[in-house]
GROMACS .gro file of C-alpha atoms in nm:
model
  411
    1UNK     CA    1 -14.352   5.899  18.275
    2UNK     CA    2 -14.334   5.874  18.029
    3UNK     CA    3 -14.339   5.664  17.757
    4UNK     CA    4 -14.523   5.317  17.864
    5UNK     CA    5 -14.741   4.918  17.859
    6UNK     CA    6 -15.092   4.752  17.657
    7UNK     CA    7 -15.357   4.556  17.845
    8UNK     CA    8 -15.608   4.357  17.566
    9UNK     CA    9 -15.937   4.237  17.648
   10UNK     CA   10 -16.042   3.946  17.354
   11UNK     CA   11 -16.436   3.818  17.429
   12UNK     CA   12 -16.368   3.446  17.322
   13UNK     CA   13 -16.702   3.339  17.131
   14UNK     CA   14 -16.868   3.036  17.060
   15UNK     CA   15 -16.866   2.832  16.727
   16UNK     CA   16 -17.058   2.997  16.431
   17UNK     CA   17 -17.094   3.366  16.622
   18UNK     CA   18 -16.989   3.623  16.413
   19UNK     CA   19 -16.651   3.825  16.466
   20UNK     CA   20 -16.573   4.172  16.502
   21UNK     CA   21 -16.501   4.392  16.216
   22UNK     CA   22 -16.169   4.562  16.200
   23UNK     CA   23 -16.398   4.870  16.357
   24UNK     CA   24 -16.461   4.670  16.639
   25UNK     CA   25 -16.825   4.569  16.565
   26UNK     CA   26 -17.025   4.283  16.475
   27UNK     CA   27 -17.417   4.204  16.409
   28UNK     CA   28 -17.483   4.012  16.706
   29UNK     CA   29 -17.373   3.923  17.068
   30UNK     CA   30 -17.115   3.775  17.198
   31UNK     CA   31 -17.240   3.453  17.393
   32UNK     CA   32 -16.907   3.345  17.443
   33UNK     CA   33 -16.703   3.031  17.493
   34UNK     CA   34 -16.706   2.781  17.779
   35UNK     CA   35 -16.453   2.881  18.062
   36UNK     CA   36 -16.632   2.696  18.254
   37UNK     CA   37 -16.920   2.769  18.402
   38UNK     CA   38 -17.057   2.883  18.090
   39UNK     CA   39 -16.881   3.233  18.094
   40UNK     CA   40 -16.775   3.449  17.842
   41UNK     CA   41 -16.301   3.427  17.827
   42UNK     CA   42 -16.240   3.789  17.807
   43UNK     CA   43 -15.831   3.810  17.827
   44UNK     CA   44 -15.710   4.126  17.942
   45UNK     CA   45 -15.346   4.139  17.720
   46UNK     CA   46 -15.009   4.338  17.885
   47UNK     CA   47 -14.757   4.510  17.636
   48UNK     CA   48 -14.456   4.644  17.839
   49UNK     CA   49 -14.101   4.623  17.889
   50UNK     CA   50 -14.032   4.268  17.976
   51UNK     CA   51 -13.665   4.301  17.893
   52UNK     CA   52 -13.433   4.496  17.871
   53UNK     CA   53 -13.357   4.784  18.133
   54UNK     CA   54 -13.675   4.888  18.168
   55UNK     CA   55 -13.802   4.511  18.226
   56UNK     CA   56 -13.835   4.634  18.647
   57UNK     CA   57 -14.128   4.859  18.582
   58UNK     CA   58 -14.262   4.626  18.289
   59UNK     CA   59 -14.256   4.304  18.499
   60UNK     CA   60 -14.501   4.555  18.754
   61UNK     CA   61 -14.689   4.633  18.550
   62UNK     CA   62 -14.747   4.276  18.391
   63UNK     CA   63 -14.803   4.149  18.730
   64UNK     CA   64 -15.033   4.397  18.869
   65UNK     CA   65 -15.304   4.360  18.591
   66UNK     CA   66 -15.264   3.997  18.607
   67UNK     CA   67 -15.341   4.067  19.000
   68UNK     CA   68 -15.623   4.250  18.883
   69UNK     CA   69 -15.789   3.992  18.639
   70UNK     CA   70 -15.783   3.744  18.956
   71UNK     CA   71 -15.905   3.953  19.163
   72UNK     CA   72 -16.212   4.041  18.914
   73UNK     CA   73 -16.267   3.658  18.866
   74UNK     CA   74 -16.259   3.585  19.269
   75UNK     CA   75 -16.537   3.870  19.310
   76UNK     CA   76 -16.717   3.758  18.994
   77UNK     CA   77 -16.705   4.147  18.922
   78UNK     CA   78 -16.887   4.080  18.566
   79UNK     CA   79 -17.121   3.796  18.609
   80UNK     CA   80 -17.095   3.568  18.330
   81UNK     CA   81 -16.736   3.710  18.214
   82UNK     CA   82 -16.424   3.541  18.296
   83UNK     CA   83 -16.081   3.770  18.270
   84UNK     CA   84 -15.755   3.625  18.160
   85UNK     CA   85 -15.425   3.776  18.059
   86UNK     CA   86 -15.202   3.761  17.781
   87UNK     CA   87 -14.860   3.922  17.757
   88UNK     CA   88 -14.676   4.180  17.470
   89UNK     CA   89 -14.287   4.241  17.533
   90UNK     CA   90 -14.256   4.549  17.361
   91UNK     CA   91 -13.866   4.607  17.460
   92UNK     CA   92 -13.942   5.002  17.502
   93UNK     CA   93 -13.946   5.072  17.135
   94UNK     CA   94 -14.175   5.246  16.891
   95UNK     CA   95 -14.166   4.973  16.647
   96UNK     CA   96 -14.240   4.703  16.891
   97UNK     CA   97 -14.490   4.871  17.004
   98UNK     CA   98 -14.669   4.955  16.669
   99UNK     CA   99 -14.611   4.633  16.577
  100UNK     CA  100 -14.827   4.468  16.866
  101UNK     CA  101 -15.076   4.741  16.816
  102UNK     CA  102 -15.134   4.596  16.432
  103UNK     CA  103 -15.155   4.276  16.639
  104UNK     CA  104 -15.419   4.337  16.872
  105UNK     CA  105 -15.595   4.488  16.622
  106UNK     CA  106 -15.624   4.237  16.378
  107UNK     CA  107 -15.715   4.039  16.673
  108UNK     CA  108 -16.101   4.139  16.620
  109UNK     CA  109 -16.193   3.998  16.965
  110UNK     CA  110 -15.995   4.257  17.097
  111UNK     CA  111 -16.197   4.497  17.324
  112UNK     CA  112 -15.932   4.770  17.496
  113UNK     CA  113 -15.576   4.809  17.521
  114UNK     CA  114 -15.386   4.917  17.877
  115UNK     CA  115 -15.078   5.099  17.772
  116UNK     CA  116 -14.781   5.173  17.713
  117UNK     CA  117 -14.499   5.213  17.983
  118UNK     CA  118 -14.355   5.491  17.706
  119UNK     CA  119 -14.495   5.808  17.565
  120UNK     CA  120 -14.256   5.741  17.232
  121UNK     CA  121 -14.380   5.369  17.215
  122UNK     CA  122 -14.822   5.545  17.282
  123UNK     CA  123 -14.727   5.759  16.983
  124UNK     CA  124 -14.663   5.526  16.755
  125UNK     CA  125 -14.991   5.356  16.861
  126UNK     CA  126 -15.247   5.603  16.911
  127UNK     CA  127 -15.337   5.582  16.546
  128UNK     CA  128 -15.398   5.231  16.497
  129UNK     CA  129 -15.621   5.199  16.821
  130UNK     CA  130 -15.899   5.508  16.728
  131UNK     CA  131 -15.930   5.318  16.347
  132UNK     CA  132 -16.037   5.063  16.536
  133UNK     CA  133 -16.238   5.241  16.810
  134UNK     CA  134 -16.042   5.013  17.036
  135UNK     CA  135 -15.992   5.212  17.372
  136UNK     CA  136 -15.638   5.172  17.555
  137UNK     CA  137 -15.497   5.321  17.925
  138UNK     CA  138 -15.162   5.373  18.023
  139UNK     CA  139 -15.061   5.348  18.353
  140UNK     CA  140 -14.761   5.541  18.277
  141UNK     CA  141 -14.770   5.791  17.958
  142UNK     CA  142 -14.682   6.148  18.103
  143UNK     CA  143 -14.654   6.342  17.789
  144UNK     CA  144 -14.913   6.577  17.780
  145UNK     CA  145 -14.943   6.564  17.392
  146UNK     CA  146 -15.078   6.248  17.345
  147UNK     CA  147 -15.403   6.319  17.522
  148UNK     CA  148 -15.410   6.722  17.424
  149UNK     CA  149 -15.267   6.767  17.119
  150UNK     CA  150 -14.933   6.882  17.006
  151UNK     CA  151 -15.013   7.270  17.076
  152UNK     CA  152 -15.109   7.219  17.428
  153UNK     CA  153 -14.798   7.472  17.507
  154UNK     CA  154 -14.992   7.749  17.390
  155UNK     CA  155 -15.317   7.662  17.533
  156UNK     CA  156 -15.535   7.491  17.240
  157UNK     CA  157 -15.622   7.175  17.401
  158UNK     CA  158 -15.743   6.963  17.135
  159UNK     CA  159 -15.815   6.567  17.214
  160UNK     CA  160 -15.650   6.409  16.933
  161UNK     CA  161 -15.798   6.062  17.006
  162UNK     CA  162 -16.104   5.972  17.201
  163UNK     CA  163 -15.953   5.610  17.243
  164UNK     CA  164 -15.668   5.744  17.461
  165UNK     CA  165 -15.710   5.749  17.855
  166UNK     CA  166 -15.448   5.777  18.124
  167UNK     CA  167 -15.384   5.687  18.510
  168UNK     CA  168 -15.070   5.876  18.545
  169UNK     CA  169 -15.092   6.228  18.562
  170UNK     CA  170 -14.904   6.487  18.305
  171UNK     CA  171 -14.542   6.644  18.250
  172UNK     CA  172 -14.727   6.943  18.304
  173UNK     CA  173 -14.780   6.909  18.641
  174UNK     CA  174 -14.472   6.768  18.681
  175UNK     CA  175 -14.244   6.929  18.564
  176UNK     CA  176 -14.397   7.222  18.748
  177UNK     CA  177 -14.387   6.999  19.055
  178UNK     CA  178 -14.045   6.928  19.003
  179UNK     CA  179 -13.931   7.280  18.953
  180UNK     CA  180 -14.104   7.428  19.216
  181UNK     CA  181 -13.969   7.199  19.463
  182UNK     CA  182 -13.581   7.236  19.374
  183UNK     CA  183 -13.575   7.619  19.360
  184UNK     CA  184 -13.811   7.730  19.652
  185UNK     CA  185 -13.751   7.464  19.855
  186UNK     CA  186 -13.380   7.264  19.768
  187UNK     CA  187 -13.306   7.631  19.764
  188UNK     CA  188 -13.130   7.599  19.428
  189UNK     CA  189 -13.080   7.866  19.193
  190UNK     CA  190 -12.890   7.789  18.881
  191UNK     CA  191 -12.936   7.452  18.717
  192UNK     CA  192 -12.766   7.241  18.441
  193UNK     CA  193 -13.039   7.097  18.216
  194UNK     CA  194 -12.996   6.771  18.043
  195UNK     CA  195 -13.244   6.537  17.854
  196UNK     CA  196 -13.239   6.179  17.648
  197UNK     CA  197 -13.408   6.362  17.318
  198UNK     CA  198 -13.686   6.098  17.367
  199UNK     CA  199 -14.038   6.228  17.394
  200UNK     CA  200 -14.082   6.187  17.736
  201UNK     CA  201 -13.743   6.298  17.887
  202UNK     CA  202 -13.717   6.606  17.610
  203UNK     CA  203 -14.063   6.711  17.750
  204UNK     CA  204 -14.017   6.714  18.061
  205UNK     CA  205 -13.712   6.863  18.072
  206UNK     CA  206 -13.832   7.183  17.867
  207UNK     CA  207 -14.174   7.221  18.094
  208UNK     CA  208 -13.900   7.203  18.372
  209UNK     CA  209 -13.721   7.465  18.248
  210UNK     CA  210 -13.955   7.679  18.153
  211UNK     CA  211 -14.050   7.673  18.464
  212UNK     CA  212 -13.770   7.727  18.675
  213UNK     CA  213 -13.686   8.017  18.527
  214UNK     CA  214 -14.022   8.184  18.551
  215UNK     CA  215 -13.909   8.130  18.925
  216UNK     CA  216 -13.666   8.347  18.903
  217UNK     CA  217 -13.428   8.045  18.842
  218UNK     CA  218 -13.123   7.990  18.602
  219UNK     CA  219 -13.028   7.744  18.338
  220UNK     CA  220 -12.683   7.770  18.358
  221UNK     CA  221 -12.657   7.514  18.060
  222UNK     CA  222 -12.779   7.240  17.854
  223UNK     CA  223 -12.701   6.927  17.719
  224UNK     CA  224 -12.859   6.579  17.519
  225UNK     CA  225 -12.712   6.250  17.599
  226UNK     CA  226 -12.812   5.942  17.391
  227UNK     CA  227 -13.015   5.610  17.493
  228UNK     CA  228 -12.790   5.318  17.584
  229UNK     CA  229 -12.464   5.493  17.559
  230UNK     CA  230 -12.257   5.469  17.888
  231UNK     CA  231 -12.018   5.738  17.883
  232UNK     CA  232 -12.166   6.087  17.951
  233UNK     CA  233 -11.802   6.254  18.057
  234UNK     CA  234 -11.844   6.524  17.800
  235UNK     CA  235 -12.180   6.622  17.949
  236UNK     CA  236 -11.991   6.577  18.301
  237UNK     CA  237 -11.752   6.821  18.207
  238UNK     CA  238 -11.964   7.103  18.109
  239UNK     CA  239 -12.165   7.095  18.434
  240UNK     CA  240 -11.887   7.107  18.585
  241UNK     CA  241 -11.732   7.373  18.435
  242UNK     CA  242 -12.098   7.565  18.459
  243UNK     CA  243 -12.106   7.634  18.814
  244UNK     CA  244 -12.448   7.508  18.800
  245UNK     CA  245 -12.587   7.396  19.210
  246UNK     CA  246 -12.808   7.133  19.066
  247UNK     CA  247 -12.898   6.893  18.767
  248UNK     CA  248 -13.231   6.823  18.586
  249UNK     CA  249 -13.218   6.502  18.393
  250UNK     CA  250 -13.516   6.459  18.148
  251UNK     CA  251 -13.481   6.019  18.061
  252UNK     CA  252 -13.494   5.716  18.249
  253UNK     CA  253 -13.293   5.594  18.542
  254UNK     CA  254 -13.015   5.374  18.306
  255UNK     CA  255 -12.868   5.674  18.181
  256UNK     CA  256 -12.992   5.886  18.481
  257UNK     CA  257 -12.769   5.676  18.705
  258UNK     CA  258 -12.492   5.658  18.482
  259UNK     CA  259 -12.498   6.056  18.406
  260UNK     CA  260 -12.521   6.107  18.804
  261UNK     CA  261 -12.224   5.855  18.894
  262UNK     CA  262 -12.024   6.063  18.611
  263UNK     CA  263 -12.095   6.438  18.718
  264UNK     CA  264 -11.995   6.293  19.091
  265UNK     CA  265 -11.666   6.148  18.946
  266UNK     CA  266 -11.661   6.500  18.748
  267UNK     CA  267 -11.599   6.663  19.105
  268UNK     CA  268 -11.931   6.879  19.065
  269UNK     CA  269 -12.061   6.766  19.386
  270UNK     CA  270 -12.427   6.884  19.312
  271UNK     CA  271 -12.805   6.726  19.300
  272UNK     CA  272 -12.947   6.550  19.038
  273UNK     CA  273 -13.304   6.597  18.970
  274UNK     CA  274 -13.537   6.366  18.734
  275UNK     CA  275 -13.928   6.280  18.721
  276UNK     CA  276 -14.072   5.973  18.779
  277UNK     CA  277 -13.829   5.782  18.564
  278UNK     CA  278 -13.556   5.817  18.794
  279UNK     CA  279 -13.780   5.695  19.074
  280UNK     CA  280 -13.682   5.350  19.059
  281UNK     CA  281 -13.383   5.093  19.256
  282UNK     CA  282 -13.204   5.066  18.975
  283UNK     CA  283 -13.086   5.413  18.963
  284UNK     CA  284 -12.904   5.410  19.238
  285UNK     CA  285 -12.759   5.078  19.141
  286UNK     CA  286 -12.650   5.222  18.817
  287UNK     CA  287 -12.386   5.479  19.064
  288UNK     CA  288 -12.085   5.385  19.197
  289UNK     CA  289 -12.052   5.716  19.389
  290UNK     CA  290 -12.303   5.761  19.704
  291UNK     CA  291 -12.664   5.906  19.534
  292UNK     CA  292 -12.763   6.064  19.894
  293UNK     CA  293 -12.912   6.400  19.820
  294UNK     CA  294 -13.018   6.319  19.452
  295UNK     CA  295 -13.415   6.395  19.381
  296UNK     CA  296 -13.744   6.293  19.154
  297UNK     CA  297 -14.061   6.332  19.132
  298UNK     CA  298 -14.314   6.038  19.087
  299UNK     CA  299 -14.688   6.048  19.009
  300UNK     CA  300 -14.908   6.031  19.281
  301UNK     CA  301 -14.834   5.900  19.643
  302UNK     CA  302 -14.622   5.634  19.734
  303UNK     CA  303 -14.902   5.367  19.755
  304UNK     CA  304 -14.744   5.205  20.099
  305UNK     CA  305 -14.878   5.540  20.294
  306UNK     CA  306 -15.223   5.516  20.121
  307UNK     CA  307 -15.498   5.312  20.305
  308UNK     CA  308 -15.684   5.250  19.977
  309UNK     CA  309 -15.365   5.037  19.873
  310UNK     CA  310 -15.338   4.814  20.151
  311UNK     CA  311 -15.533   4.535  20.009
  312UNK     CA  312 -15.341   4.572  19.669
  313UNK     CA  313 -15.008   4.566  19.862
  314UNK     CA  314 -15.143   4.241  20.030
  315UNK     CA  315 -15.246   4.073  19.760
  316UNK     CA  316 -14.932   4.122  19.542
  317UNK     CA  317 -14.767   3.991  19.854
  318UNK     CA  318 -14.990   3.669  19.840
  319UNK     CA  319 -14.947   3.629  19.443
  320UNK     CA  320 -14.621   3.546  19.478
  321UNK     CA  321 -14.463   3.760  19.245
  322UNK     CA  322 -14.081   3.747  19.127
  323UNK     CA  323 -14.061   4.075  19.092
  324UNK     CA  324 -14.194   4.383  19.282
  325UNK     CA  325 -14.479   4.602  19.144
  326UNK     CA  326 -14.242   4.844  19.131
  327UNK     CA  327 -14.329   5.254  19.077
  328UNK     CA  328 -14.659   5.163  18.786
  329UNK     CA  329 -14.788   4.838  18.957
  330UNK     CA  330 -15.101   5.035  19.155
  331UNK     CA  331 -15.171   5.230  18.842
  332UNK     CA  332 -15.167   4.941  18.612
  333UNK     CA  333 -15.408   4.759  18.852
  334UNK     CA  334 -15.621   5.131  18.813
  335UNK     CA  335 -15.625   5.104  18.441
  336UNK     CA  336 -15.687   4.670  18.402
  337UNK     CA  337 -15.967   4.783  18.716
  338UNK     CA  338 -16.122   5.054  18.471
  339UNK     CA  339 -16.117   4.825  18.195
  340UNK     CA  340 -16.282   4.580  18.413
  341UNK     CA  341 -16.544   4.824  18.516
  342UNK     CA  342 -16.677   4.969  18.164
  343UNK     CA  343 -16.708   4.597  18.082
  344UNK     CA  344 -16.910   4.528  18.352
  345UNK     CA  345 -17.145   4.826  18.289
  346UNK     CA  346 -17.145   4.745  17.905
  347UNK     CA  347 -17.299   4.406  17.963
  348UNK     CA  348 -17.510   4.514  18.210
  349UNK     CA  349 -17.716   4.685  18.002
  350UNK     CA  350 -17.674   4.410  17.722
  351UNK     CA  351 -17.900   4.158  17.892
  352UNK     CA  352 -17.574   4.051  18.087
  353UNK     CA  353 -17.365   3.953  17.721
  354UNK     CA  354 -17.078   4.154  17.596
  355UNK     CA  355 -17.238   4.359  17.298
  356UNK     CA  356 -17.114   4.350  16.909
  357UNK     CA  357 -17.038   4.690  16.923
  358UNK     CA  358 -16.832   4.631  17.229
  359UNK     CA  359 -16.531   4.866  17.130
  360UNK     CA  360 -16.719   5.158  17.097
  361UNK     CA  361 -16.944   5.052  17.420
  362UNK     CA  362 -16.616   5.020  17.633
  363UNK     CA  363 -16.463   5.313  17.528
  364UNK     CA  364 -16.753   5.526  17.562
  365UNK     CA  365 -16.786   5.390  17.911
  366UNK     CA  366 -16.449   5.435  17.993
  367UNK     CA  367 -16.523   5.841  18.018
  368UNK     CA  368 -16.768   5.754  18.237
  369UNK     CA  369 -16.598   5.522  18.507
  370UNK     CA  370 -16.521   5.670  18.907
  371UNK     CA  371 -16.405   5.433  19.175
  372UNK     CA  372 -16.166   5.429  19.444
  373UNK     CA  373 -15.895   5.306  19.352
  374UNK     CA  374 -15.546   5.182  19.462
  375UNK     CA  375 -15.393   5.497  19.403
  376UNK     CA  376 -15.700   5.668  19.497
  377UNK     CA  377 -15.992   5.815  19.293
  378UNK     CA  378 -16.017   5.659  18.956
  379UNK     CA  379 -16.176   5.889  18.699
  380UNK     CA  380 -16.078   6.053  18.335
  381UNK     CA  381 -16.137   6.449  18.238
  382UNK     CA  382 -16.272   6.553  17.870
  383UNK     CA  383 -15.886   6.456  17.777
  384UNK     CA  384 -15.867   6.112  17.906
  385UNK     CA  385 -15.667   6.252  18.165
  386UNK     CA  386 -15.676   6.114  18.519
  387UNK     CA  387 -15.842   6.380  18.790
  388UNK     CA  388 -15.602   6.264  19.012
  389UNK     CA  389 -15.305   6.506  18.996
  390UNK     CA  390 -15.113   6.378  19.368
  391UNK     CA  391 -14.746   6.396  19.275
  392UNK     CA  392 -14.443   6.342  19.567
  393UNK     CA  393 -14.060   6.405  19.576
  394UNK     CA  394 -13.828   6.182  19.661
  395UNK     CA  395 -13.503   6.196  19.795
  396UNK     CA  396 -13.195   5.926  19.812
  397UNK     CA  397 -13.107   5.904  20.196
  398UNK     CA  398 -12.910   5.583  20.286
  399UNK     CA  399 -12.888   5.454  19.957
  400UNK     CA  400 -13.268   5.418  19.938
  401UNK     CA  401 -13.513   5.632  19.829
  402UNK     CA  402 -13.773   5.829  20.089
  403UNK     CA  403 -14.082   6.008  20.020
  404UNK     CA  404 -14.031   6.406  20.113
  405UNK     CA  405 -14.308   6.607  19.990
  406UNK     CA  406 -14.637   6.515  19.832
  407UNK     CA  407 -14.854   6.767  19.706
  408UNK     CA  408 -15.163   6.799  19.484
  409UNK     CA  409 -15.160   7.045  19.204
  410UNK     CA  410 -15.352   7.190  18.892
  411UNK     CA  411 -15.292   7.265  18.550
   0.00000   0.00000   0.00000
């Protein structure tokens, strides 16, 4: 999606070892405190949404990795390493998010980062993590800037930070996914464009665009609305007024709702279309009028038809979580489970002890990691990108929202 959540692994170490430097090095290894056992505590830390109206998809993702560092402890996945978790509440904003990046560097047991829920809140930390070589995931960043660089759009692909990896596939592919869907198959032909002006919801909504009307599609209009504000009658109006057969909303489900509920009551009785940002309960909470027939997208498959996500699914169940793990939960668990994996191969071939250099170690190994997964196969291209590019539609029937289409695409 978009713009999302941080996951911190600190190797706790023993009285009179020497720490890291703010590069993420030191001159010897880590032998690590007593957990018990005699392991090394590294504490896998979560930066995400906890409040606020995007706390649904934060509190999933918080919970998932926590599942994951469990899990890894259970199965003694690193011998001689025991995972814990620590927790960032970065509201959805840049500066919060910036602000616990400073943090977790400072923190110079930090080893990588998982995160965060928001491509606005990633940008504002991708700088700070490669100064420190410190490698972070999100489970949930869909902008396809922050791993190729801000001319992507006219094909020079340039990394801009070998630090930055990703579970969640790109607005590229979906917002080709998207458009593709509504006008060959929702048979729709002229749409009313709308978008947040945030990084992720402006993005999309232009790749979606673009798109559509290299289909043969056509933008009948466009609009911007503004984060947090509730009354989108103006916007309404024009779509109304348009003619437009369908609505692409580039922002999250708050406003998405809202701006739905508000073209309904406008008397344009017509679709509204979002990514995976829509793709969430609390959309169609946020409408008073009946959302049947509205659409999104969503990365990858819904994880409740995938066998390699039954044990994840049962496990959450057996946590006892509050909250559900909601549309990120699986690929959080990916991104704390490939964190958890270049560890493990970085001690193994340090005698079995986390390394000083174990920024550099992790995120080198990081490009390197494959495993199946809960969302399926686990792996990062020469952009940090995930090779999994599964994307599905879904569609509001009943008040709830049902898988329709799933598809695989490429760039």
């Amino acid at each position: 999606m978009r713009n999302r959540s941080l996951l911190i692994l600190t190797a706790v170490v023993t009285t009179g070892a020497l720490t890291l430097t703010a590069c993420g090095s030191r001159d010897d290894d880590k032998k690590g405190s007593d957990s018990g056992g005699g392991k090394t505590t590294v504490v896998i830390g979560i930066d995400a949404p906890l409040t606020g109206s995007l706390s649904a998809l934060g509190q999933g993702i918080k919970n998932s990795v926590d599942l994951a560092a469990k899990t890894a402890n259970k199965e003694n996945v690193v011998p001689g390493v025991e995972f814990k978790v620590e927790s960032y509440d970065d509201q959805a904003l840049p500066a919060s998010g910036q602000q616990n990046a400073i943090k977790l560097v400072a923190n110079k047991d930090v080893l990588g980062v998982v995160g965060p829920l928001n491509s606005g809140v990633a940008q504002s930390m991708q700088g700070d993590f490669a100064k420190a070589n410190l490698a972070q995931i999100s489970p949930a960043n869909t902008n396809p800037a922050l791993s190729q660089g801000d001319n992507w759009g006219s094909g020079d692909k340039k990394r801009p930070f070998k630090t930055y990896f990703r579970t969640a596939t790109t607005d590229v592919i979906q917002g080709k996914f998207a458009a593709q869907y509504l006008f060959n198959e929702a048979k729709k032909k002229k749409v009313f464009v709308v978008d947040d002006k945030q990084t992720y919801g402006a993005g999309l909504a232009a790749i979606f665009a673009d798109e559509f009307k290299k289909l043969g599609g056509t933008v009948v209009g466009t609009d911007k609305v503004t984060v947090k504000e509730t009354d989108f009658s103006p916007a309404a109006d024009k779509i109304k007024a348009s003619g437009a057969d369908s609505v692409f909303f580039g922002g999250q489900y708050p406003e998405g709702g809202l701006l739905a509920d508000q073209i309904k009551k406008a008397g344009a009785n017509v679709p509204t279309m979002g990514g995976d940002a829509l793709y969430d309960p609390a959309y169609i909470k946020a409408s008073g009028q009946s959302n049947d027939g509205d659409l999104a997208t969503s990365v990858g498959y819904p994880i409740e038809m995938l066998p390699t996500a039954k044990k994840f699914i049962d496990d959450y169940k057996a946590g006892g979580y509050k909250d559900p793990y909601a549309a990120y939960g699986g690929y959080s668990y990916d991104a704390a489970w490939a964190i958890i994996q270049a560890v493990k191969a970085v001690v193994a071939e340090n005698d079995n002890k986390v390394p000083g250099d174990a920024r550099a170690k992790v995120t080198e190994a990081l490009s390197k990691v494959s495993f199946d997964g809960v969302t399926g196969k686990v792996s990062f291209d020469e952009f940090g990108d995930t090779t999994n590019k599964q994307l599905t539609v879904y569609r509001v029937e009943n008040g709830e929202w049902k898988s329709i289409k799933n598809a695989t695409l490429q760039d």
